[in-house]
Amino acid sequence: QQQVKQSPQSLIVQKGGIPIINCAYENTAFDYFPWYQQFPGKGPALLIAIRPDVSEKKEGRFTISFNKSAKQFSLHIMDSQPGDSATYFCAAKWPGNTGKLIFGQGTTLQVKP
Amino acid sequence: GAGVSQSPSNKVTEKGKDVELRCDPISGHTALYWYRQSLGQGLEFLIYFQGNSAPDKSGLPSDRFSAERTGGSVSTLTIQRTQQEDSAVYLCASSRRGVSSGANVLTFGAGSRLTVL
């Protein structure tokens, strides 16, 4: 049972393009939605996150759009750069005290120079 | 330490052998998580520790998998009688504490890549 579904699996854009990665979740009790960025040979690192009572959050070139009624959220990368080439994971946090995150399948992004 | 440290970084073993993977979390982080990352897959939750206790073991795939944490710090994930399908990257993460809501930043280690021949 995949509680967080992520698409596309892979994405190629030219430098300066705006890649968009989408996620959909099932459990309306999730209360926090982070995005993690992973470079080869490294562990995932927190990129940006949003709470479900907010529709958009922007940090630098990264923006999360959140649609609570549709149970969907997406990551937009403005003015993408080759250094943004990485695997991106969306996640959703279980409510309660565990802090457990449920991750999507990941999107491998390649930004061509 | 400055970050989450995992060892070994790479482990190749034969089917049927036991393996131990170690995680040294960030000092002061009481919450510790193990995840598994298989090729082309997302991060699969295995187990969560708060201090030395494991209130959530729901992700352990079989009774061949076990984990412990001692002194509220270092954790060891043990896989007995390894199978080829156990081949994956095992990631450890820690955070200040499990929180009931809002921001919970998990800091991940670089992972231990396990290959079972």
Coordinates of N, CA and C in Angstrom, one line a residue:
Chain A
Q1 N 0.9 -1.2 0.0 CA 0.0 0.0 0.0 C 0.9 1.2 0.0
Q2 N 0.8 2.0 -1.1 CA 1.7 3.2 -1.2 C 0.9 4.4 -0.7
Q3 N 1.3 4.9 0.4 CA 0.5 6.0 1.0 C 0.9 7.4 0.5
V4 N 2.1 7.4 -0.1 CA 2.5 8.7 -0.8 C 3.0 8.3 -2.2
K5 N 2.3 8.8 -3.2 CA 2.7 8.5 -4.6 C 3.3 9.7 -5.2
Q6 N 4.5 9.4 -5.8 CA 5.3 10.5 -6.4 C 5.5 10.3 -7.9
S7 N 5.4 11.4 -8.6 CA 5.6 11.3 -10.1 C 6.2 12.6 -10.6
P8 N 7.0 12.6 -11.7 CA 7.4 11.4 -12.5 C 8.5 10.7 -11.8
Q9 N 8.9 9.6 -12.3 CA 10.0 8.8 -11.8 C 11.3 9.5 -12.1
S10 N 11.4 10.1 -13.3 CA 12.6 10.8 -13.7 C 12.2 12.0 -14.6
L11 N 13.1 13.0 -14.6 CA 12.8 14.2 -15.3 C 14.1 14.9 -15.8
I12 N 14.0 15.3 -17.0 CA 15.2 16.0 -17.6 C 14.7 17.4 -18.1
V13 N 15.4 18.4 -17.7 CA 15.1 19.8 -18.1 C 16.4 20.5 -18.5
Q14 N 16.3 21.5 -19.3 CA 17.4 22.4 -19.6 C 17.6 23.4 -18.5
K15 N 18.8 23.8 -18.4 CA 19.1 24.9 -17.4 C 18.2 26.1 -17.6
G16 N 17.7 26.5 -16.4 CA 16.7 27.7 -16.5 C 15.3 27.2 -16.5
G17 N 15.1 25.9 -16.8 CA 13.7 25.4 -16.8 C 13.1 25.3 -15.4
I18 N 11.8 24.9 -15.4 CA 11.1 24.8 -14.1 C 10.6 23.4 -14.0
P19 N 11.4 22.5 -13.4 CA 10.9 21.1 -13.2 C 9.8 21.2 -12.1
I20 N 8.8 20.3 -12.3 CA 7.7 20.2 -11.3 C 7.6 18.7 -10.9
I21 N 7.6 18.4 -9.6 CA 7.5 17.1 -9.1 C 6.2 17.0 -8.3
N22 N 5.4 16.0 -8.5 CA 4.1 15.9 -7.9 C 4.0 14.8 -6.9
C23 N 3.2 15.0 -5.8 CA 3.0 13.9 -4.9 C 1.5 13.9 -4.5
A24 N 1.0 12.8 -4.2 CA -0.4 12.6 -3.7 C -0.4 11.7 -2.5
Y25 N -1.2 12.0 -1.5 CA -1.2 11.2 -0.3 C -2.6 10.8 0.0
E26 N -2.7 9.8 0.8 CA -4.0 9.2 1.1 C -4.6 9.6 2.5
N27 N -3.7 9.6 3.5 CA -4.2 9.8 4.9 C -4.3 11.2 5.2
T28 N -5.5 11.7 5.5 CA -5.7 13.1 5.8 C -5.1 13.5 7.2
A29 N -4.7 12.5 7.9 CA -4.1 12.8 9.3 C -2.7 13.2 9.2
F30 N -2.0 13.0 8.0 CA -0.6 13.5 7.9 C -0.6 15.0 8.2
D31 N 0.5 15.4 9.0 CA 0.4 16.8 9.5 C 1.7 17.6 9.1
Y32 N 2.5 17.1 8.2 CA 3.7 17.8 7.8 C 4.3 17.2 6.6
F33 N 4.7 18.0 5.6 CA 5.1 17.5 4.3 C 6.4 18.1 3.9
P34 N 7.5 17.3 4.1 CA 8.8 17.8 3.7 C 9.2 17.2 2.4
W35 N 10.2 17.9 1.8 CA 10.9 17.4 0.6 C 12.3 17.2 0.9
Y36 N 12.9 16.1 0.5 CA 14.3 15.8 0.7 C 15.0 15.7 -0.6
Q37 N 16.3 16.1 -0.6 CA 17.1 16.1 -1.8 C 18.3 15.2 -1.5
Q38 N 18.6 14.3 -2.4 CA 19.6 13.3 -2.2 C 20.6 13.3 -3.4
F39 N 21.9 13.5 -3.1 CA 22.9 13.4 -4.1 C 23.5 12.0 -4.1
P40 N 24.1 11.5 -5.2 CA 24.7 10.2 -5.2 C 25.7 10.0 -4.1
G41 N 25.5 8.8 -3.4 CA 26.4 8.5 -2.3 C 26.2 9.2 -1.0
K42 N 25.2 10.1 -0.9 CA 24.9 10.8 0.3 C 23.5 10.4 0.8
G43 N 23.3 10.8 2.1 CA 21.9 10.6 2.6 C 21.0 11.7 2.2
P44 N 19.7 11.5 2.2 CA 18.8 12.6 1.9 C 18.9 13.8 2.9
A45 N 18.7 15.0 2.4 CA 18.8 16.2 3.2 C 17.5 17.0 3.1
L46 N 17.0 17.5 4.1 CA 15.8 18.3 4.1 C 16.0 19.5 3.2
L47 N 15.1 19.8 2.3 CA 15.1 20.9 1.3 C 14.2 22.0 1.7
I48 N 12.9 21.6 1.9 CA 11.8 22.6 2.2 C 10.7 21.7 2.7
A49 N 9.8 22.4 3.5 CA 8.7 21.6 4.1 C 7.5 22.6 4.3
I50 N 6.3 22.0 4.4 CA 5.1 22.8 4.5 C 4.1 22.1 5.4
R51 N 3.3 22.9 6.1 CA 2.2 22.3 6.9 C 0.9 22.4 6.1
P52 N 0.0 21.6 6.4 CA -1.3 21.5 5.6 C -2.2 22.7 5.7
D53 N -1.9 23.6 6.6 CA -2.8 24.8 6.7 C -2.2 25.9 5.8
V54 N -1.2 25.6 5.0 CA -0.6 26.6 4.2 C -0.7 26.2 2.7
S55 N -1.0 27.1 1.8 CA -1.1 26.6 0.4 C 0.2 26.7 -0.4
E56 N 1.1 27.6 0.1 CA 2.3 27.7 -0.7 C 3.5 28.1 0.2
K57 N 4.7 27.6 0.0 CA 5.8 28.0 0.7 C 7.0 28.2 -0.2
K58 N 7.7 29.3 -0.1 CA 8.8 29.5 -1.0 C 10.1 29.7 -0.2
E59 N 11.2 29.0 -0.6 CA 12.5 29.3 -0.1 C 13.5 29.3 -1.2
G60 N 14.0 30.5 -1.5 CA 14.9 30.7 -2.6 C 14.2 30.3 -3.9
R61 N 14.9 29.4 -4.6 CA 14.3 28.9 -5.9 C 13.3 27.8 -5.8
F62 N 13.1 27.3 -4.6 CA 12.2 26.1 -4.4 C 10.9 26.6 -3.8
T63 N 9.8 26.1 -4.4 CA 8.4 26.4 -3.9 C 7.6 25.1 -3.8
I64 N 6.9 25.0 -2.7 CA 5.9 23.9 -2.5 C 4.6 24.5 -2.7
S65 N 3.7 23.9 -3.5 CA 2.3 24.2 -3.6 C 1.5 23.1 -3.0
F66 N 0.6 23.4 -2.2 CA -0.2 22.4 -1.4 C -1.6 22.5 -1.6
N67 N -2.3 21.5 -2.0 CA -3.8 21.5 -2.3 C -4.4 20.4 -1.3
K68 N -4.9 20.9 -0.2 CA -5.4 20.0 0.8 C -6.6 19.3 0.4
S69 N -7.5 19.9 -0.3 CA -8.8 19.2 -0.8 C -8.5 18.1 -1.7
A70 N -7.4 18.3 -2.6 CA -7.1 17.3 -3.5 C -6.1 16.3 -3.0
K71 N -5.6 16.5 -1.8 CA -4.5 15.7 -1.2 C -3.3 15.6 -2.1
Q72 N -2.9 16.7 -2.6 CA -1.7 16.7 -3.5 C -0.8 17.9 -3.1
F73 N 0.5 17.7 -3.4 CA 1.4 18.8 -3.2 C 2.6 18.6 -4.2
S74 N 3.2 19.7 -4.5 CA 4.2 19.6 -5.6 C 5.4 20.5 -5.3
L75 N 6.5 20.2 -5.9 CA 7.7 21.0 -5.7 C 8.1 21.6 -7.1
H76 N 8.3 22.9 -7.1 CA 8.7 23.6 -8.3 C 10.1 24.2 -8.0
I77 N 11.0 24.0 -9.0 CA 12.3 24.5 -8.9 C 12.5 25.6 -10.0
M78 N 12.6 26.8 -9.5 CA 12.7 28.0 -10.5 C 14.1 28.1 -10.9
D79 N 14.3 28.5 -12.2 CA 15.6 28.8 -12.8 C 16.6 27.6 -12.4
S80 N 16.2 26.4 -12.8 CA 17.0 25.2 -12.4 C 18.4 25.3 -12.9
Q81 N 19.3 24.7 -12.1 CA 20.7 24.7 -12.4 C 21.3 23.3 -12.5
P82 N 22.4 23.0 -13.2 CA 22.9 21.7 -13.2 C 23.2 21.1 -11.8
G83 N 23.5 22.0 -10.9 CA 23.8 21.6 -9.5 C 22.5 21.1 -8.8
D84 N 21.4 21.3 -9.4 CA 20.1 20.8 -8.8 C 19.9 19.3 -9.2
S85 N 20.7 18.8 -10.1 CA 20.6 17.4 -10.5 C 20.8 16.5 -9.3
A86 N 19.7 15.8 -8.9 CA 19.7 15.0 -7.7 C 18.4 14.1 -7.7
T87 N 18.2 13.3 -6.7 CA 16.9 12.6 -6.5 C 16.1 13.4 -5.4
Y88 N 14.9 13.6 -5.7 CA 14.0 14.3 -4.8 C 12.9 13.4 -4.3
F89 N 12.7 13.5 -3.0 CA 11.7 12.7 -2.3 C 10.7 13.6 -1.6
C90 N 9.4 13.3 -1.9 CA 8.4 14.0 -1.0 C 8.2 13.0 0.2
A91 N 7.6 13.5 1.2 CA 7.3 12.7 2.4 C 6.1 13.3 3.1
A92 N 5.5 12.5 4.0 CA 4.4 12.9 4.8 C 4.6 12.4 6.2
K93 N 4.3 13.2 7.2 CA 4.6 12.7 8.6 C 3.3 12.2 9.2
W94 N 3.5 11.1 9.9 CA 2.4 10.5 10.7 C 2.1 11.5 11.8
P95 N 0.9 11.7 12.2 CA 0.6 12.4 13.4 C 1.0 11.7 14.6
G96 N 1.1 12.4 15.7 CA 1.6 11.7 17.0 C 3.0 12.0 17.2
N97 N 3.6 11.2 18.2 CA 4.9 11.6 18.7 C 6.1 10.9 18.1
T98 N 5.8 10.0 17.1 CA 7.0 9.3 16.5 C 7.8 10.1 15.6
G99 N 7.2 11.1 14.9 CA 7.9 11.8 13.9 C 8.2 11.0 12.6
K100 N 7.6 9.9 12.5 CA 7.8 9.0 11.4 C 7.4 9.6 10.1
L101 N 8.3 9.5 9.1 CA 8.0 10.0 7.7 C 7.7 8.9 6.8
I102 N 6.7 9.0 5.9 CA 6.4 8.1 4.8 C 6.8 8.8 3.6
F103 N 7.7 8.1 2.8 CA 8.3 8.7 1.6 C 7.7 8.3 0.3
G104 N 7.7 9.2 -0.7 CA 7.4 8.8 -2.0 C 8.5 8.0 -2.6
Q105 N 8.3 7.6 -3.9 CA 9.3 6.7 -4.5 C 10.5 7.4 -5.1
G106 N 10.5 8.7 -5.1 CA 11.6 9.5 -5.6 C 11.5 9.9 -7.0
T107 N 12.1 11.0 -7.4 CA 12.2 11.5 -8.7 C 13.7 11.9 -9.0
T108 N 14.2 11.3 -10.0 CA 15.6 11.6 -10.4 C 15.6 12.8 -11.4
L109 N 16.1 13.9 -11.0 CA 16.1 15.1 -11.9 C 17.5 15.3 -12.5
Q110 N 17.5 15.5 -13.8 CA 18.8 15.9 -14.5 C 18.5 17.3 -15.1
V111 N 19.4 18.2 -14.8 CA 19.3 19.6 -15.4 C 20.5 19.7 -16.3
K112 N 20.2 19.8 -17.6 CA 21.3 19.9 -18.6 C 21.8 21.3 -18.8
P113 N 23.1 21.5 -18.9 CA 23.7 22.8 -19.0 C 23.2 23.5 -20.3
Chain B
G1 N 28.5 13.8 17.5 CA 29.3 14.2 16.4 C 28.6 15.2 15.5
A2 N 29.2 15.7 14.4 CA 28.7 16.7 13.6 C 27.5 16.2 12.8
G3 N 27.5 14.9 12.4 CA 26.5 14.4 11.6 C 26.2 13.0 12.1
V4 N 25.3 12.3 11.3 CA 24.9 10.9 11.6 C 26.0 10.0 10.9
S5 N 26.6 9.2 11.6 CA 27.7 8.3 11.1 C 27.2 6.9 11.0
Q6 N 27.4 6.3 9.8 CA 27.0 4.9 9.6 C 28.2 4.1 9.2
S7 N 28.3 2.8 9.7 CA 29.3 1.9 9.2 C 28.8 0.5 9.2
P8 N 29.3 -0.3 8.3 CA 30.3 0.0 7.2 C 29.6 0.8 6.1
S9 N 30.3 1.5 5.3 CA 29.7 2.2 4.2 C 29.2 1.2 3.1
N10 N 30.0 0.1 3.0 CA 29.7 -0.9 2.0 C 29.9 -2.3 2.7
K11 N 29.0 -3.2 2.4 CA 29.1 -4.5 3.0 C 28.7 -5.5 1.9
V12 N 29.6 -6.5 1.5 CA 29.2 -7.5 0.6 C 29.2 -8.8 1.5
T13 N 28.2 -9.6 1.4 CA 28.1 -10.8 2.2 C 27.5 -11.9 1.3
E14 N 27.6 -13.1 1.8 CA 27.1 -14.3 1.2 C 25.7 -14.6 1.7
K15 N 24.8 -15.0 0.9 CA 23.5 -15.4 1.3 C 23.6 -16.4 2.5
G16 N 22.8 -16.1 3.5 CA 22.7 -17.0 4.7 C 23.6 -16.4 5.8
K17 N 24.5 -15.5 5.6 CA 25.3 -14.9 6.6 C 24.5 -13.8 7.4
D18 N 25.0 -13.6 8.6 CA 24.4 -12.5 9.4 C 25.2 -11.2 9.2
V19 N 24.6 -10.1 9.2 CA 25.3 -8.8 9.1 C 24.8 -7.8 10.2
E20 N 25.7 -7.0 10.6 CA 25.4 -5.9 11.6 C 25.7 -4.6 11.0
L21 N 24.8 -3.6 11.0 CA 25.0 -2.3 10.5 C 24.9 -1.3 11.7
R22 N 25.8 -0.4 11.7 CA 25.9 0.5 12.9 C 25.5 1.9 12.6
C23 N 24.8 2.6 13.5 CA 24.5 4.0 13.3 C 24.8 4.8 14.6
D24 N 25.6 5.9 14.4 CA 25.9 6.8 15.5 C 25.2 8.1 15.3
P25 N 24.2 8.4 16.0 CA 23.4 9.6 15.7 C 24.1 10.9 16.2
I26 N 23.5 12.0 15.8 CA 23.9 13.3 16.3 C 23.8 13.3 17.8
S27 N 24.8 13.8 18.5 CA 24.7 13.9 19.9 C 23.5 14.7 20.4
G28 N 22.8 14.2 21.3 CA 21.6 14.9 21.9 C 20.3 14.5 21.1
H29 N 20.4 13.9 20.0 CA 19.2 13.5 19.3 C 18.6 12.2 20.0
T30 N 17.4 12.3 20.5 CA 16.8 11.2 21.2 C 16.1 10.2 20.3
A31 N 15.6 10.7 19.1 CA 14.9 9.9 18.2 C 15.8 9.4 17.1
L32 N 15.7 8.1 16.8 CA 16.5 7.5 15.8 C 15.6 6.6 14.9
Y33 N 15.9 6.6 13.6 CA 15.1 5.9 12.6 C 16.0 5.1 11.7
W34 N 15.5 3.9 11.3 CA 16.2 3.1 10.2 C 15.2 3.1 9.0
Y35 N 15.8 3.3 7.9 CA 15.0 3.2 6.6 C 15.8 2.4 5.7
R36 N 15.1 1.8 4.7 CA 15.8 1.0 3.7 C 15.5 1.6 2.3
Q37 N 16.5 1.7 1.5 CA 16.3 2.3 0.1 C 16.8 1.3 -0.9
S38 N 15.8 0.7 -1.6 CA 16.1 -0.3 -2.6 C 16.2 0.4 -3.9
L39 N 16.9 -0.2 -4.9 CA 17.1 0.5 -6.2 C 15.8 0.9 -6.8
G40 N 15.7 2.2 -7.2 CA 14.5 2.6 -7.8 C 13.3 2.8 -6.9
Q41 N 13.5 2.6 -5.6 CA 12.4 2.7 -4.7 C 12.6 3.8 -3.8
G42 N 11.5 4.2 -3.1 CA 11.6 5.2 -2.1 C 12.2 4.7 -0.8
L43 N 12.2 5.5 0.2 CA 12.7 5.1 1.5 C 11.6 4.4 2.3
E44 N 11.9 3.2 2.7 CA 11.0 2.3 3.4 C 11.3 2.3 4.9
F45 N 10.3 2.8 5.7 CA 10.5 2.9 7.1 C 10.7 1.5 7.7
L46 N 11.7 1.3 8.6 CA 11.9 0.0 9.2 C 11.5 0.1 10.7
I47 N 12.2 1.0 11.5 CA 12.0 1.0 12.9 C 12.3 2.4 13.5
Y48 N 11.7 2.8 14.6 CA 11.9 4.0 15.2 C 12.2 3.8 16.7
F49 N 13.3 4.5 17.2 CA 13.6 4.5 18.6 C 13.4 5.8 19.2
Q50 N 12.9 5.8 20.4 CA 12.9 7.0 21.3 C 13.7 6.6 22.5
G51 N 14.9 7.2 22.6 CA 15.8 6.7 23.7 C 16.2 5.3 23.3
N52 N 16.1 4.4 24.3 CA 16.5 3.0 24.0 C 15.3 2.1 23.6
S53 N 14.1 2.7 23.7 CA 13.0 1.8 23.4 C 12.5 2.0 22.0
A54 N 11.9 1.0 21.4 CA 11.4 1.0 20.0 C 9.9 0.9 20.0
P55 N 9.2 2.1 20.1 CA 7.8 2.0 20.1 C 7.1 1.7 18.8
D56 N 7.9 1.8 17.7 CA 7.4 1.5 16.4 C 8.4 0.6 15.6
K57 N 8.0 -0.7 15.5 CA 8.8 -1.6 14.8 C 8.1 -2.1 13.5
S58 N 7.0 -1.4 13.2 CA 6.1 -1.9 12.2 C 6.7 -2.1 10.8
G59 N 7.8 -1.5 10.5 CA 8.4 -1.7 9.2 C 9.4 -2.8 9.0
L60 N 9.8 -3.5 10.1 CA 10.7 -4.6 9.9 C 10.1 -5.7 9.1
P61 N 10.7 -6.0 8.0 CA 10.1 -6.9 7.0 C 9.9 -8.4 7.4
S62 N 10.7 -8.8 8.3 CA 10.6 -10.2 8.8 C 11.3 -10.3 10.1
D63 N 11.2 -11.5 10.8 CA 11.8 -11.7 12.0 C 13.3 -11.9 11.9
R64 N 13.8 -11.9 10.7 CA 15.3 -11.9 10.5 C 15.9 -10.6 10.8
F65 N 15.1 -9.6 10.8 CA 15.6 -8.2 11.1 C 15.3 -7.8 12.5
S66 N 16.3 -7.3 13.2 CA 16.2 -6.8 14.5 C 17.1 -5.5 14.7
A67 N 16.8 -4.7 15.7 CA 17.6 -3.6 16.0 C 17.6 -3.3 17.4
E68 N 18.7 -2.7 17.9 CA 18.7 -2.3 19.3 C 19.5 -1.0 19.4
R69 N 19.2 -0.3 20.5 CA 19.9 1.0 20.7 C 20.3 1.0 22.2
T70 N 21.5 1.3 22.4 CA 22.1 1.3 23.8 C 22.5 2.7 24.2
G71 N 22.3 3.0 25.5 CA 22.8 4.3 26.0 C 22.1 5.5 25.3
G72 N 21.0 5.3 24.7 CA 20.3 6.4 24.0 C 21.1 6.9 22.9
S73 N 22.1 6.2 22.4 CA 22.9 6.7 21.3 C 23.1 5.7 20.2
V74 N 24.1 5.0 20.1 CA 24.4 4.1 19.0 C 23.3 3.0 18.8
S75 N 23.0 2.8 17.6 CA 22.1 1.7 17.2 C 22.7 0.7 16.3
T76 N 22.3 -0.5 16.4 CA 22.7 -1.6 15.5 C 21.5 -2.3 14.9
L77 N 21.5 -2.4 13.6 CA 20.5 -3.1 12.8 C 21.2 -4.5 12.4
T78 N 20.5 -5.5 12.8 CA 21.0 -6.9 12.5 C 20.1 -7.6 11.6
I79 N 20.7 -8.2 10.5 CA 19.9 -9.0 9.6 C 20.5 -10.4 9.6
Q80 N 19.7 -11.3 10.0 CA 20.2 -12.7 10.2 C 19.8 -13.5 8.9
R81 N 20.7 -14.4 8.6 CA 20.4 -15.3 7.4 C 20.0 -14.5 6.2
T82 N 20.9 -13.6 5.8 CA 20.6 -12.7 4.7 C 20.2 -13.4 3.4
Q83 N 19.3 -12.7 2.7 CA 18.8 -13.1 1.4 C 19.1 -12.1 0.4
Q84 N 19.1 -12.5 -0.9 CA 19.4 -11.5 -1.9 C 18.5 -10.3 -1.9
E85 N 17.3 -10.5 -1.6 CA 16.3 -9.4 -1.6 C 16.6 -8.4 -0.5
D86 N 17.5 -8.7 0.4 CA 17.9 -7.8 1.5 C 18.9 -6.7 0.9
S87 N 19.4 -6.9 -0.3 CA 20.4 -6.0 -0.9 C 19.7 -4.6 -1.0
A88 N 20.3 -3.6 -0.4 CA 19.7 -2.3 -0.4 C 20.7 -1.4 0.3
V89 N 20.4 -0.1 0.3 CA 21.1 0.9 1.2 C 20.2 1.1 2.4
Y90 N 20.9 0.9 3.6 CA 20.2 1.0 4.8 C 20.6 2.4 5.4
L91 N 19.6 3.2 5.6 CA 19.8 4.6 6.0 C 19.4 4.8 7.5
C92 N 20.2 5.5 8.2 CA 19.8 5.8 9.6 C 19.6 7.3 9.6
A93 N 18.6 7.8 10.4 CA 18.4 9.2 10.6 C 18.1 9.5 12.1
S94 N 18.4 10.7 12.5 CA 18.1 11.0 13.9 C 17.5 12.4 13.9
S95 N 16.8 12.7 15.0 CA 16.2 14.0 15.2 C 16.2 14.3 16.7
R96 N 16.0 15.6 17.0 CA 16.0 15.9 18.4 C 15.0 15.1 19.2
R97 N 13.8 14.9 18.7 CA 12.8 14.1 19.4 C 11.7 13.9 18.4
G98 N 11.0 12.9 18.6 CA 9.7 12.7 17.8 C 8.8 13.8 18.3
V99 N 8.2 14.5 17.4 CA 7.3 15.6 17.8 C 5.9 15.3 17.4
S100 N 4.9 15.9 18.1 CA 3.5 15.6 17.8 C 3.0 16.3 16.6
S101 N 3.6 17.4 16.2 CA 3.1 18.1 15.1 C 4.2 19.1 14.6
G102 N 4.1 19.6 13.4 CA 5.0 20.6 13.0 C 6.3 20.0 12.5
A103 N 7.3 20.9 12.5 CA 8.6 20.5 11.9 C 9.3 19.4 12.7
N104 N 9.8 18.5 12.0 CA 10.6 17.4 12.6 C 11.7 17.1 11.5
V105 N 12.8 17.7 11.8 CA 13.9 17.5 10.8 C 14.7 16.2 11.0
L106 N 14.6 15.3 10.1 CA 15.4 14.1 10.2 C 16.7 14.4 9.5
T107 N 17.8 14.1 10.2 CA 19.1 14.2 9.6 C 19.6 12.8 9.3
F108 N 19.9 12.5 8.0 CA 20.2 11.2 7.6 C 21.8 11.0 7.5
G109 N 22.2 9.8 7.7 CA 23.6 9.4 7.4 C 23.7 9.1 6.0
A110 N 24.9 8.8 5.5 CA 25.1 8.5 4.1 C 24.7 7.0 3.8
G111 N 24.4 6.2 4.8 CA 23.9 4.9 4.5 C 25.0 3.8 4.5
S112 N 24.5 2.6 4.6 CA 25.3 1.4 4.5 C 24.8 0.6 3.3
R113 N 25.6 0.4 2.3 CA 25.1 -0.3 1.1 C 25.4 -1.8 1.3
L114 N 24.4 -2.6 1.4 CA 24.5 -4.0 1.6 C 24.2 -4.8 0.3
T115 N 25.2 -5.6 -0.1 CA 25.0 -6.5 -1.2 C 25.1 -8.0 -0.8
V116 N 24.1 -8.7 -1.1 CA 24.0 -10.1 -0.7 C 24.2 -10.9 -1.9
L117 N 25.2 -11.7 -2.0 CA 25.5 -12.5 -3.2 C 24.9 -13.9 -3.1

